[in-house]
């Protein structure tokens, strides 16, 4: 369910907006607008959030009375330019940010997001260590748990830490002099960057070499941190009907953890707040491994299947895509690793929509991201329209900034 991860989209190469899905990890590695850096909190945003907390009874049993809490927050903002969320406010804000993610198909589960409060952590090495702990705790041997780790926020006198990887786990793209790339082409520029900063590419260079974390603390200086093997669960890919598929020696990592989308809650910006859900089958099979600017495996699979590739009218790409996605789903199921399928998740999204309407809330959705990239017309989400996305809605996960 890349779903938790599906708030802002999937890796896309067809001119769609350069954003990503908070639960699926979909998006582009290049940033958007420049990082604004620390900014004072807008008191109106803080009050609006506190009113939402009150309206949804999310303050917790030991909370101050609402009027008293608002007065305390406004006093703190006036004195320091910011304020500190209570643990209950932080957890609620992170969950609502997922609920507000118009490009996420997996929002039915927003209340179950596990929130790891690490706001006391600012140093790059400590951030990296907690990211590793996040992966271990979220993986749980394959029973993936939707989780978020929230590090120190930006405050007027000091920026919070930043994680520059688009996901905690990504594979290197090794560029060769002839222009070819071994591995993930979309990460070729990032791979070059971490090499310039001191990362040593493995030899021989593989298609699935895990990249190091690139983290900077309040001083802005980036540092590299390797991910230990036990923190990265990977699934070897096989096919239920074709033994030759295993000979392709394909695999994919189990946890899609977005790591460069700032979390904004009540005007407070948390620039490092990695979060994960679990994968949707089509995200890997119909995008990551299939897109021409990613692993581009459809021609190789079509050849193995003996398909006629002389014309697109033979639908060879469509047939190869289905078999690739079958292999992904089969492999994750055989390995006991949580994975959603696009038909079930579509039905669950409509269930989420009904719940939101019953609660009196509008549920914005971007149709072009909600409809799966395979067999769209066969899914329930295809056959209706949705409320338009609201870019200014808060709390939210924001598009990554171009900060390096």
PDB file of N, CA, C and O in Angstrom, residues 59-64:
ATOM      1  N   UNK A  59      -6.782  16.175  21.264  1.00  0.00           N
ATOM      2  CA  UNK A  59      -5.773  16.785  22.131  1.00  0.00           C
ATOM      3  C   UNK A  59      -5.231  15.830  23.180  1.00  0.00           C
ATOM      4  O   UNK A  59      -4.145  16.044  23.712  1.00  0.00           O
ATOM      5  N   UNK A  60      -5.964  14.785  23.488  1.00  0.00           N
ATOM      6  CA  UNK A  60      -5.532  13.862  24.530  1.00  0.00           C
ATOM      7  C   UNK A  60      -6.189  14.164  25.863  1.00  0.00           C
ATOM      8  O   UNK A  60      -6.615  15.298  26.125  1.00  0.00           O
ATOM      9  N   UNK A  61      -6.230  13.147  26.705  1.00  0.00           N
ATOM     10  CA  UNK A  61      -6.967  13.272  27.968  1.00  0.00           C
ATOM     11  C   UNK A  61      -6.360  14.291  28.920  1.00  0.00           C
ATOM     12  O   UNK A  61      -7.072  14.899  29.725  1.00  0.00           O
ATOM     13  N   UNK A  62      -5.060  14.487  28.855  1.00  0.00           N
ATOM     14  CA  UNK A  62      -4.380  15.377  29.815  1.00  0.00           C
ATOM     15  C   UNK A  62      -4.151  16.778  29.251  1.00  0.00           C
ATOM     16  O   UNK A  62      -3.380  17.561  29.833  1.00  0.00           O
ATOM     17  N   UNK A  63      -4.806  17.096  28.167  1.00  0.00           N
ATOM     18  CA  UNK A  63      -4.542  18.371  27.493  1.00  0.00           C
ATOM     19  C   UNK A  63      -5.125  19.551  28.268  1.00  0.00           C
ATOM     20  O   UNK A  63      -6.083  19.426  29.033  1.00  0.00           O
ATOM     21  N   UNK A  64      -4.504  20.725  28.043  1.00  0.00           N
ATOM     22  CA  UNK A  64      -5.050  21.967  28.589  1.00  0.00           C
ATOM     23  C   UNK A  64      -6.415  22.258  27.943  1.00  0.00           C
ATOM     24  O   UNK A  64      -6.682  21.809  26.826  1.00  0.00           O
TER      25      UNK A  64
END
